[in-house]
CSV table of C-alpha atoms in Angstrom, one decimal:
chain,number,residue,atom,x,y,z
A,59,MET,CA,-15.6,-148.3,150.9
A,60,THR,CA,-17.2,-145.2,149.4
A,61,VAL,CA,-15.2,-143.4,146.7
A,62,GLN,CA,-16.0,-140.4,144.6
A,63,ILE,CA,-15.3,-140.7,140.9
A,64,ARG,CA,-14.9,-137.6,138.7
A,65,PRO,CA,-12.6,-136.0,136.1
A,66,ILE,CA,-9.4,-134.4,137.5
A,67,THR,CA,-8.3,-130.8,137.4
A,68,GLU,CA,-5.0,-129.6,136.2
A,69,SER,CA,-3.6,-129.3,139.7
A,70,GLU,CA,-4.5,-132.9,140.4
A,71,TRP,CA,-2.4,-134.3,137.5
A,72,PRO,CA,0.7,-135.1,139.6
A,73,ALA,CA,-1.4,-137.2,142.0
A,74,PHE,CA,-3.1,-138.9,139.0
A,75,ALA,CA,0.3,-139.7,137.5
A,76,THR,CA,1.5,-141.1,140.8
A,77,VAL,CA,-1.3,-143.8,140.7
A,78,ASP,CA,-0.3,-144.8,137.3
A,79,ARG,CA,3.4,-144.9,138.3
A,80,GLU,CA,2.8,-147.0,141.4
A,81,SER,CA,0.4,-149.4,139.8
A,82,PHE,CA,2.6,-150.2,136.9
A,83,ASN,CA,5.9,-150.2,138.9
A,84,SER,CA,7.0,-147.6,136.4
A,85,PRO,CA,10.8,-146.8,136.4
A,86,LEU,CA,10.1,-143.4,134.8
A,87,SER,CA,10.9,-140.3,136.7
A,88,PRO,CA,8.0,-137.8,137.4
A,89,GLU,CA,9.5,-135.6,134.7
A,90,GLN,CA,9.4,-138.4,132.1
A,91,HIS,CA,5.9,-139.3,133.2
A,92,ASP,CA,4.7,-135.8,132.7
A,93,ARG,CA,5.2,-136.3,128.9
A,94,PHE,CA,1.9,-138.3,129.2
A,95,ARG,CA,0.2,-135.1,130.2
A,96,GLU,CA,0.3,-134.0,126.6
A,97,PHE,CA,-1.9,-137.0,125.6
A,98,LEU,CA,-4.4,-136.6,128.5
A,99,GLU,CA,-7.8,-135.0,127.9
A,100,LEU,CA,-8.7,-133.7,131.3
A,101,ASP,CA,-12.4,-133.8,130.7
A,102,ARG,CA,-12.1,-137.5,129.7
A,103,SER,CA,-10.0,-138.5,132.7
A,104,LEU,CA,-11.6,-140.2,135.7
A,105,ALA,CA,-10.1,-140.5,139.2
A,106,ALA,CA,-11.4,-142.4,142.2
A,107,PHE,CA,-11.0,-140.4,145.4
A,108,ASP,CA,-10.8,-141.9,148.9
A,109,GLY,CA,-11.2,-138.6,150.7
A,110,ASP,CA,-8.6,-136.3,149.2
A,111,LEU,CA,-6.4,-139.2,148.0
A,112,ILE,CA,-6.5,-140.4,144.4
A,113,VAL,CA,-6.5,-144.2,144.6
A,114,GLY,CA,-7.6,-145.1,141.1
A,115,ALA,CA,-7.5,-143.7,137.6
A,116,THR,CA,-8.4,-144.1,134.0
A,117,ALA,CA,-8.6,-141.9,130.9
A,118,VAL,CA,-9.8,-141.9,127.3
A,119,ALA,CA,-7.9,-140.7,124.2
A,120,SER,CA,-10.3,-139.6,121.5
A,121,LEU,CA,-9.2,-141.6,118.4
A,122,THR,CA,-10.2,-142.0,114.8
A,123,MET,CA,-9.6,-145.7,114.2
A,124,THR,CA,-10.1,-147.7,111.0
A,125,VAL,CA,-12.6,-150.5,111.2
A,126,PRO,CA,-13.7,-152.7,108.3
A,127,GLY,CA,-14.9,-150.2,105.8
A,128,GLY,CA,-13.3,-147.0,107.0
A,129,PRO,CA,-12.4,-144.8,110.0
A,130,VAL,CA,-14.8,-144.2,112.9
A,131,PRO,CA,-14.6,-142.3,116.3
A,132,VAL,CA,-13.3,-144.7,119.0
A,133,ALA,CA,-12.7,-144.2,122.7
A,134,GLY,CA,-9.1,-145.2,123.4
A,135,VAL,CA,-9.0,-146.3,127.0
A,136,THR,CA,-5.7,-145.8,128.7
A,137,ALA,CA,-4.0,-145.2,132.1
A,138,VAL,CA,-6.2,-147.7,134.0
A,139,ALA,CA,-4.7,-148.1,137.4
A,140,VAL,CA,-5.6,-148.7,141.1
A,141,LEU,CA,-3.1,-148.2,144.0
A,142,PRO,CA,-1.9,-151.5,145.4
A,143,SER,CA,-3.2,-150.4,148.8
A,144,HIS,CA,-6.8,-150.1,147.4
A,145,ARG,CA,-7.2,-153.2,145.2
A,146,ARG,CA,-10.1,-155.7,145.4
A,147,ARG,CA,-12.5,-153.0,146.8
A,148,GLY,CA,-14.6,-152.5,143.7
A,149,ILE,CA,-12.7,-149.4,142.6
A,150,LEU,CA,-11.7,-150.7,139.1
A,151,THR,CA,-15.3,-151.9,138.5
A,152,SER,CA,-16.7,-148.5,139.5
A,153,LEU,CA,-14.2,-146.6,137.2
A,154,MET,CA,-14.8,-148.9,134.2
A,155,THR,CA,-18.6,-148.8,134.6
A,156,ARG,CA,-18.6,-145.0,134.9
A,157,GLN,CA,-16.3,-144.7,131.9
A,158,LEU,CA,-18.5,-146.9,129.7
A,159,ASN,CA,-21.5,-144.8,130.6
A,160,ASP,CA,-19.6,-141.6,129.8
A,161,VAL,CA,-18.5,-143.0,126.4
A,162,HIS,CA,-22.1,-144.0,125.6
A,163,GLU,CA,-23.4,-140.6,126.5
A,164,ARG,CA,-20.8,-139.0,124.3
A,165,GLY,CA,-22.1,-141.0,121.3
A,166,GLU,CA,-19.1,-143.2,120.7
A,167,SER,CA,-20.1,-146.8,119.8
A,168,VAL,CA,-16.7,-148.5,120.2
A,169,ALA,CA,-14.0,-148.4,122.9
A,170,ALA,CA,-10.5,-149.9,122.5
A,171,LEU,CA,-7.6,-150.6,124.8
A,172,TYR,CA,-4.3,-152.4,125.3
A,173,ALA,CA,-4.4,-154.7,128.2
A,174,SER,CA,-1.6,-154.9,130.8
A,175,GLU,CA,-3.1,-158.2,131.9
A,176,ALA,CA,-5.3,-160.3,129.6
A,177,ALA,CA,-7.5,-161.6,132.3
A,178,ILE,CA,-8.8,-158.2,133.4
A,179,TYR,CA,-10.9,-156.7,130.7
A,180,GLY,CA,-13.2,-159.5,129.6
A,181,ARG,CA,-15.0,-158.7,132.9
A,182,PHE,CA,-15.9,-155.3,131.4
A,183,GLY,CA,-17.0,-156.6,128.0
A,184,TYR,CA,-13.8,-156.2,126.1
A,185,GLY,CA,-12.8,-158.9,123.6
A,186,ARG,CA,-9.4,-159.7,122.2
A,187,ALA,CA,-9.8,-158.4,118.7
A,188,ALA,CA,-6.3,-158.2,117.3
A,189,ASP,CA,-2.9,-159.8,117.8
A,190,ASN,CA,0.7,-158.9,116.9
A,191,LEU,CA,4.0,-160.7,116.3
A,192,PHE,CA,7.5,-160.0,117.3
A,193,PHE,CA,10.4,-161.2,115.1
A,194,ARG,CA,14.0,-162.0,116.0
A,195,ILE,CA,15.8,-162.5,112.7
A,196,PRO,CA,19.4,-163.5,112.3
A,197,THR,CA,20.5,-161.2,109.5
A,198,HIS,CA,22.8,-163.7,107.8
A,199,ARG,CA,19.7,-166.0,107.3
A,200,SER,CA,17.4,-163.3,106.0
A,201,ALA,CA,17.7,-163.8,102.2
A,202,PHE,CA,14.5,-163.1,100.2
A,203,VAL,CA,12.7,-165.3,97.8
A,204,ARG,CA,13.9,-165.0,94.2
A,205,ASP,CA,10.8,-163.3,92.9
A,206,ALA,CA,10.7,-160.6,95.7
A,207,PRO,CA,9.4,-157.4,94.1
A,208,VAL,CA,11.9,-154.9,92.9
A,209,ASP,CA,11.4,-151.4,91.5
A,210,PRO,CA,14.5,-149.8,89.9
A,211,SER,CA,13.0,-146.3,90.4
A,212,LEU,CA,13.2,-146.6,94.2
A,213,ARG,CA,16.1,-145.3,96.3
A,214,VAL,CA,16.9,-145.2,100.0
A,215,ARG,CA,17.5,-142.0,101.9
A,216,LEU,CA,18.7,-141.7,105.5
A,217,ALA,CA,17.3,-138.9,107.6
A,218,VAL,CA,19.2,-137.6,110.6
A,219,PRO,CA,17.6,-136.8,113.0
A,220,ALA,CA,14.5,-138.8,112.4
A,221,GLU,CA,12.3,-135.8,113.2
A,222,ALA,CA,13.7,-134.2,110.0
A,223,ALA,CA,11.7,-136.7,108.0
A,224,ARG,CA,8.4,-136.3,109.8
A,225,ALA,CA,6.5,-135.0,106.8
A,226,ASP,CA,7.6,-137.9,104.7
A,227,VAL,CA,6.9,-140.5,107.4
A,228,GLU,CA,3.4,-139.1,108.1
A,229,ARG,CA,2.6,-139.1,104.4
A,230,VAL,CA,3.4,-142.8,104.1
A,231,PHE,CA,1.5,-143.7,107.3
A,232,GLU,CA,-1.6,-141.7,106.3
A,233,ALA,CA,-1.6,-143.5,103.0
A,234,VAL,CA,-1.7,-146.8,104.8
A,235,ARG,CA,-3.8,-146.0,107.8
A,236,THR,CA,-7.3,-146.4,106.3
A,237,THR,CA,-6.4,-149.7,104.7
A,238,ARG,CA,-6.1,-151.8,107.9
A,239,PRO,CA,-8.5,-152.1,110.8
A,240,GLY,CA,-7.0,-151.1,114.1
A,241,LEU,CA,-4.7,-148.4,112.8
A,242,TYR,CA,-5.6,-144.9,114.2
A,243,ALA,CA,-4.8,-141.3,113.4
A,244,ARG,CA,-1.7,-140.2,115.3
A,245,SER,CA,-1.9,-136.8,117.0
A,246,ASP,CA,0.9,-134.2,116.9
A,247,ALA,CA,1.8,-135.2,120.4
A,248,ARG,CA,1.8,-138.9,119.5
A,249,TRP,CA,4.1,-138.3,116.5
A,250,ARG,CA,6.4,-135.9,118.4
A,251,LEU,CA,6.7,-137.8,121.7
A,252,ASP,CA,6.0,-141.4,121.0
A,253,VAL,CA,6.9,-142.2,117.4
A,254,LEU,CA,9.7,-139.8,116.9
A,255,GLY,CA,10.7,-139.3,120.5
A,256,ASP,CA,14.4,-139.9,121.3
A,257,GLU,CA,14.8,-139.4,125.0
A,258,GLU,CA,17.4,-141.5,126.7
A,259,PHE,CA,14.8,-143.7,128.4
A,260,GLN,CA,13.3,-144.5,125.0
A,261,ARG,CA,16.5,-145.9,123.7
A,262,ARG,CA,16.5,-149.0,125.9
A,263,GLY,CA,20.3,-149.2,125.9
A,264,ALA,CA,20.6,-148.7,122.1
A,265,GLY,CA,21.6,-145.7,120.0
A,266,PRO,CA,19.6,-142.7,118.8
A,267,LEU,CA,16.5,-143.1,116.7
A,268,ARG,CA,17.3,-143.5,113.0
A,269,CYS,CA,15.1,-143.2,110.0
A,270,LEU,CA,15.3,-144.4,106.4
A,271,ILE,CA,13.0,-143.4,103.6
A,272,VAL,CA,12.3,-145.3,100.5
A,273,GLU,CA,11.2,-143.0,97.7
A,274,ASP,CA,11.0,-142.3,94.0
A,275,ASP,CA,10.8,-139.0,92.1
A,276,SER,CA,7.1,-138.6,93.1
A,277,GLY,CA,7.9,-138.9,96.8
A,278,PRO,CA,8.1,-141.3,99.8
A,279,ARG,CA,6.7,-144.8,99.5
A,280,GLY,CA,8.0,-146.4,102.7
A,281,TYR,CA,9.9,-145.8,105.9
A,282,ALA,CA,11.5,-147.5,108.9
A,283,LEU,CA,12.2,-146.0,112.3
A,284,PHE,CA,14.9,-148.0,114.1
A,285,ARG,CA,17.8,-148.0,116.5
A,286,VAL,CA,21.1,-149.9,116.5
A,287,LYS,CA,22.5,-151.6,119.6
A,288,GLY,CA,26.2,-152.0,118.8
A,289,GLY,CA,28.3,-154.8,120.1
A,290,TRP,CA,31.4,-156.9,119.5
A,291,THR,CA,32.3,-160.4,120.7
A,292,ASP,CA,35.4,-161.2,122.7
A,293,HIS,CA,37.1,-162.0,119.4
A,294,ASN,CA,36.3,-158.6,117.9
A,295,VAL,CA,33.5,-159.9,115.7
A,296,PRO,CA,30.6,-157.5,115.1
A,297,ASP,CA,27.6,-158.4,117.2
A,298,GLY,CA,25.2,-155.5,116.7
A,299,GLU,CA,21.4,-155.6,116.7
A,300,VAL,CA,18.8,-153.6,114.8
A,301,LEU,CA,15.7,-152.7,116.8
A,302,VAL,CA,12.8,-151.8,114.5
A,303,ASP,CA,10.2,-149.4,116.1
A,304,ASP,CA,7.9,-148.5,113.2
A,305,LEU,CA,7.8,-149.6,109.6
A,306,PHE,CA,5.3,-149.0,106.8
A,307,ALA,CA,5.2,-148.9,103.1
A,308,THR,CA,2.5,-148.1,100.5
A,309,ASP,CA,3.3,-150.9,98.0
A,310,PRO,CA,5.1,-154.3,97.8
A,311,ALA,CA,8.3,-153.1,96.2
A,312,ALA,CA,8.8,-150.3,98.7
A,313,TYR,CA,7.9,-152.7,101.5
A,314,ALA,CA,10.6,-155.2,100.4
A,315,LEU,CA,13.2,-152.5,100.0
A,316,VAL,CA,12.5,-151.0,103.5
A,317,TRP,CA,13.0,-154.5,105.1
A,318,ARG,CA,16.0,-155.3,103.0
A,319,SER,CA,17.6,-152.0,104.1
A,320,VAL,CA,17.2,-152.6,107.8
A,321,LEU,CA,18.2,-156.3,107.5
A,322,ASP,CA,21.4,-155.4,105.7
A,323,ARG,CA,22.6,-152.9,108.2
A,324,ASP,CA,26.4,-153.2,108.5
A,325,LEU,CA,27.9,-154.8,111.7
A,326,CYS,CA,24.6,-156.1,112.8
A,327,VAL,CA,23.9,-159.9,113.2
A,328,ARG,CA,20.3,-159.7,114.5
A,329,LEU,CA,17.1,-157.8,113.9
A,330,HIS,CA,14.4,-157.5,116.5
A,331,ALA,CA,11.0,-156.1,115.5
A,332,TRP,CA,8.0,-156.1,117.7
A,333,GLY,CA,4.3,-155.1,117.3
A,334,ARG,CA,4.1,-156.4,113.7
A,335,PRO,CA,0.8,-157.6,112.1
A,336,VAL,CA,0.0,-161.3,112.1
A,337,ASP,CA,-0.2,-161.2,108.3
A,338,ASP,CA,3.0,-159.3,107.8
A,339,PRO,CA,4.1,-159.8,104.2
A,340,LEU,CA,7.7,-160.3,105.5
A,341,MET,CA,6.9,-163.9,106.3
A,342,HIS,CA,6.3,-164.5,102.5
A,343,LEU,CA,9.4,-162.5,101.5
A,344,LEU,CA,11.9,-164.5,103.5
A,345,ALA,CA,13.3,-167.6,101.7
A,346,GLU,CA,13.4,-169.3,105.1
A,347,PRO,CA,10.4,-168.0,107.0
A,348,ARG,CA,11.4,-170.1,110.1
A,349,GLN,CA,14.1,-167.5,110.6
A,350,LEU,CA,11.5,-165.0,111.7
A,351,ASN,CA,11.5,-166.7,115.1
A,352,ALA,CA,8.1,-165.1,115.6
A,353,GLY,CA,6.2,-164.8,118.9
A,354,TRP,CA,2.5,-164.1,119.2
A,355,LEU,CA,0.9,-161.5,121.6
A,356,ASP,CA,-2.4,-159.8,122.0
A,357,ASP,CA,-2.9,-156.4,120.6
A,358,LEU,CA,-6.1,-154.4,120.6
A,359,TRP,CA,-9.1,-155.2,122.8
A,360,ILE,CA,-12.5,-154.0,121.6
A,361,ARG,CA,-15.7,-153.2,123.5
A,362,LEU,CA,-19.0,-152.4,121.7
A,363,VAL,CA,-20.6,-149.6,123.7
A,364,ASP,CA,-23.6,-149.3,121.4
A,365,VAL,CA,-24.1,-152.7,119.7
A,366,GLY,CA,-26.6,-151.5,117.1
A,367,ARG,CA,-24.6,-148.5,115.9
A,368,ALA,CA,-21.3,-150.3,116.0
A,369,LEU,CA,-22.5,-153.3,113.9
A,370,ALA,CA,-24.3,-151.0,111.4
A,371,GLY,CA,-21.2,-148.8,111.2
A,372,ARG,CA,-18.8,-151.3,109.6
A,373,ALA,CA,-18.5,-153.1,106.3
A,374,TYR,CA,-19.0,-156.9,105.8
A,375,ALA,CA,-17.2,-159.5,103.7
A,376,ALA,CA,-20.3,-161.6,102.9
A,377,PRO,CA,-24.1,-161.2,103.0
A,378,VAL,CA,-25.7,-161.7,106.4
A,379,ASP,CA,-29.2,-161.7,107.8
A,380,VAL,CA,-29.4,-163.0,111.3
A,381,VAL,CA,-31.1,-162.1,114.6
A,382,ILE,CA,-28.5,-161.8,117.4
A,383,GLU,CA,-29.4,-162.1,121.1
A,384,VAL,CA,-26.7,-159.9,122.8
A,385,GLU,CA,-25.7,-160.6,126.4
A,386,ASP,CA,-24.3,-157.6,128.2
A,387,ARG,CA,-24.3,-157.4,132.0
A,388,LEU,CA,-22.4,-154.1,132.4
A,389,CYS,CA,-24.2,-152.1,129.7
A,390,PRO,CA,-27.9,-153.0,130.0
A,391,TRP,CA,-28.8,-150.7,127.1
A,392,ASN,CA,-27.1,-153.2,124.8
A,393,ALA,CA,-28.8,-156.3,126.0
A,394,GLY,CA,-31.5,-157.8,123.7
A,395,ARG,CA,-32.1,-158.9,120.1
A,396,TYR,CA,-30.9,-157.2,117.0
A,397,ARG,CA,-31.5,-158.1,113.3
A,398,LEU,CA,-28.3,-157.5,111.4
A,399,VAL,CA,-28.7,-157.3,107.7
A,400,ALA,CA,-25.8,-156.5,105.4
A,401,SER,CA,-24.6,-156.9,101.9
A,402,PRO,CA,-20.8,-157.3,101.2
A,403,GLY,CA,-18.7,-154.3,100.2
A,404,PRO,CA,-15.5,-152.5,100.9
A,405,VAL,CA,-17.2,-149.4,102.5
A,406,THR,CA,-19.6,-148.7,105.3
A,407,GLY,CA,-23.3,-147.7,104.9
A,408,LYS,CA,-24.6,-151.1,103.6
A,409,ALA,CA,-25.6,-152.6,106.9
A,410,SER,CA,-28.5,-152.1,109.3
A,411,CYS,CA,-28.8,-153.4,112.9
A,412,GLU,CA,-32.1,-152.8,114.5
A,413,ARG,CA,-33.9,-154.0,117.6
A,414,THR,CA,-36.3,-156.8,116.9
A,415,GLY,CA,-38.8,-159.1,118.7
A,416,ASP,CA,-38.0,-162.0,116.3
A,417,PRO,CA,-36.6,-165.3,117.7
A,418,ALA,CA,-32.8,-165.2,118.0
A,419,ASP,CA,-30.7,-167.2,115.5
A,420,LEU,CA,-27.8,-167.1,118.0
A,421,THR,CA,-26.9,-165.8,121.4
A,422,VAL,CA,-23.6,-163.9,121.7
A,423,PRO,CA,-21.9,-162.3,124.7
A,424,VAL,CA,-20.8,-158.7,124.0
A,425,THR,CA,-17.1,-159.8,124.6
A,426,ALA,CA,-17.3,-162.2,121.6
A,427,LEU,CA,-18.8,-159.4,119.3
A,428,GLY,CA,-16.0,-157.1,120.4
A,429,ALA,CA,-13.4,-159.7,119.6
A,430,ALA,CA,-14.9,-160.3,116.1
A,431,TYR,CA,-15.5,-156.6,115.4
A,432,LEU,CA,-12.3,-155.8,113.6
A,433,GLY,CA,-12.5,-158.9,111.5
A,434,GLY,CA,-9.6,-160.8,112.9
A,435,ARG,CA,-11.2,-163.2,115.4
A,436,PRO,CA,-13.6,-165.7,113.8
A,437,LEU,CA,-16.8,-166.2,115.8
A,438,LEU,CA,-16.7,-169.8,114.7
A,439,ALA,CA,-13.8,-170.4,117.0
A,440,VAL,CA,-15.6,-168.8,119.8
A,441,GLY,CA,-18.5,-171.0,119.2
A,442,ALA,CA,-16.3,-174.1,119.2
A,443,ALA,CA,-15.1,-173.0,122.6
A,444,GLY,CA,-18.8,-173.1,123.7
A,445,LEU,CA,-19.1,-169.4,124.3
A,446,VAL,CA,-21.7,-168.7,121.6
A,447,THR,CA,-25.1,-170.5,121.4
A,448,GLU,CA,-26.5,-171.2,118.0
A,449,HIS,CA,-30.3,-171.5,117.7
A,450,SER,CA,-30.6,-171.7,113.9
A,451,GLU,CA,-28.3,-174.1,112.0
A,452,GLY,CA,-25.7,-172.2,110.0
A,453,ALA,CA,-26.3,-168.8,111.6
A,454,LEU,CA,-22.9,-168.8,113.4
A,455,ARG,CA,-21.0,-169.6,110.2
A,456,GLU,CA,-23.0,-166.9,108.3
A,457,LEU,CA,-22.2,-164.2,110.9
A,458,SER,CA,-18.6,-165.3,111.4
A,459,THR,CA,-17.9,-165.2,107.6
A,460,ALA,CA,-19.6,-161.8,107.2
A,461,MET,CA,-17.6,-160.2,110.0
A,462,SER,CA,-14.2,-161.6,108.8
A,463,TRP,CA,-11.9,-159.1,107.1
A,464,GLU,CA,-8.6,-158.7,105.2
A,465,PRO,CA,-6.1,-157.4,106.0
A,466,ARG,CA,-6.0,-158.6,109.6
A,467,PRO,CA,-6.5,-155.9,112.4
A,468,TRP,CA,-3.4,-154.3,114.0
A,469,GLY,CA,-3.1,-151.2,116.2
A,470,SER,CA,0.7,-150.8,115.7
A,471,LEU,CA,1.2,-148.3,118.5
A,472,ILE,CA,0.1,-148.6,122.1
A,473,PHE,CA,-1.9,-145.5,123.2
């Protein structure tokens, strides 16, 4: 089947949104879905047309995302969809290939996405680069360890509505954003509609969005955005649940107080938090960490669109000097050998990654490099799975160690 792929016009947005709604079985009304229009960059949208009918779609959000060493421009891939009536006809491959070419021509070296199905995006060179946890904590079993940090200068303030505290919330988030790979700058629309949005469909059967700020005389040092789902048993015993949407703090004492404040909410017996980092300090604060009842999910997927620039554009945790043979079927400009040389340091600018004709120390598929790029997916494990070929003894461990990073990557908010 022949399809035309091009960006959409403003008048074609409703048809573009219909593809997304049908493909994801979305329960949202067209009016609710139109909120997404505020995030969409028309010139970075792509639609597949079968005649006059839009049958496939994808888009890019222009992001500034933290990688090891600091923030870089990243293409945030979103709204990838094909109508059920047009699946398995090569439309998705055509869309993703065109998109990668467009991203490359724009000069962005890295693309990122959240996957609706984990099996899809490895075909297009994306590697699972970050994970997240969800917690289901019984509040009566949530005591902290005795030496949990405490700062007497801190106090808790409730903000109603949550939008009233936006300046304080943003201040805390911005202080944290550049410290963890995967976090990205949130646009005005992202803050207004996603983070602080409080439409009925966003409540998921719970109450309105609530906000608490932890602060001292110098200003805010932490916050939590949450909802409360009230409930009572047949015997009139409180059975409420706290649903945590967003929680950040700038230091350990503020972090502990924010968590303590949501865990101690009156009339609530459970707390459910999702999308938390895999190294969340909360697991060390709880006296009984088994009470986290944690579950593990995939978070960000990363694609290196320009291998040389991407590897040279991040920091490294250890010295490295290796020649990497990169395999990349979909982006032929990436395929070939690169010499990566870097010294350790907390900032970018200390690495070079240039083309070379020297023999390869190891052969790595671009998916594995994407998975390792943010520092949270050791290449050694990929090698143990037989997906990396080592030609020089010790080269895989050297590269894996150098690309590792703390803290672990985490995107926090689906784009």
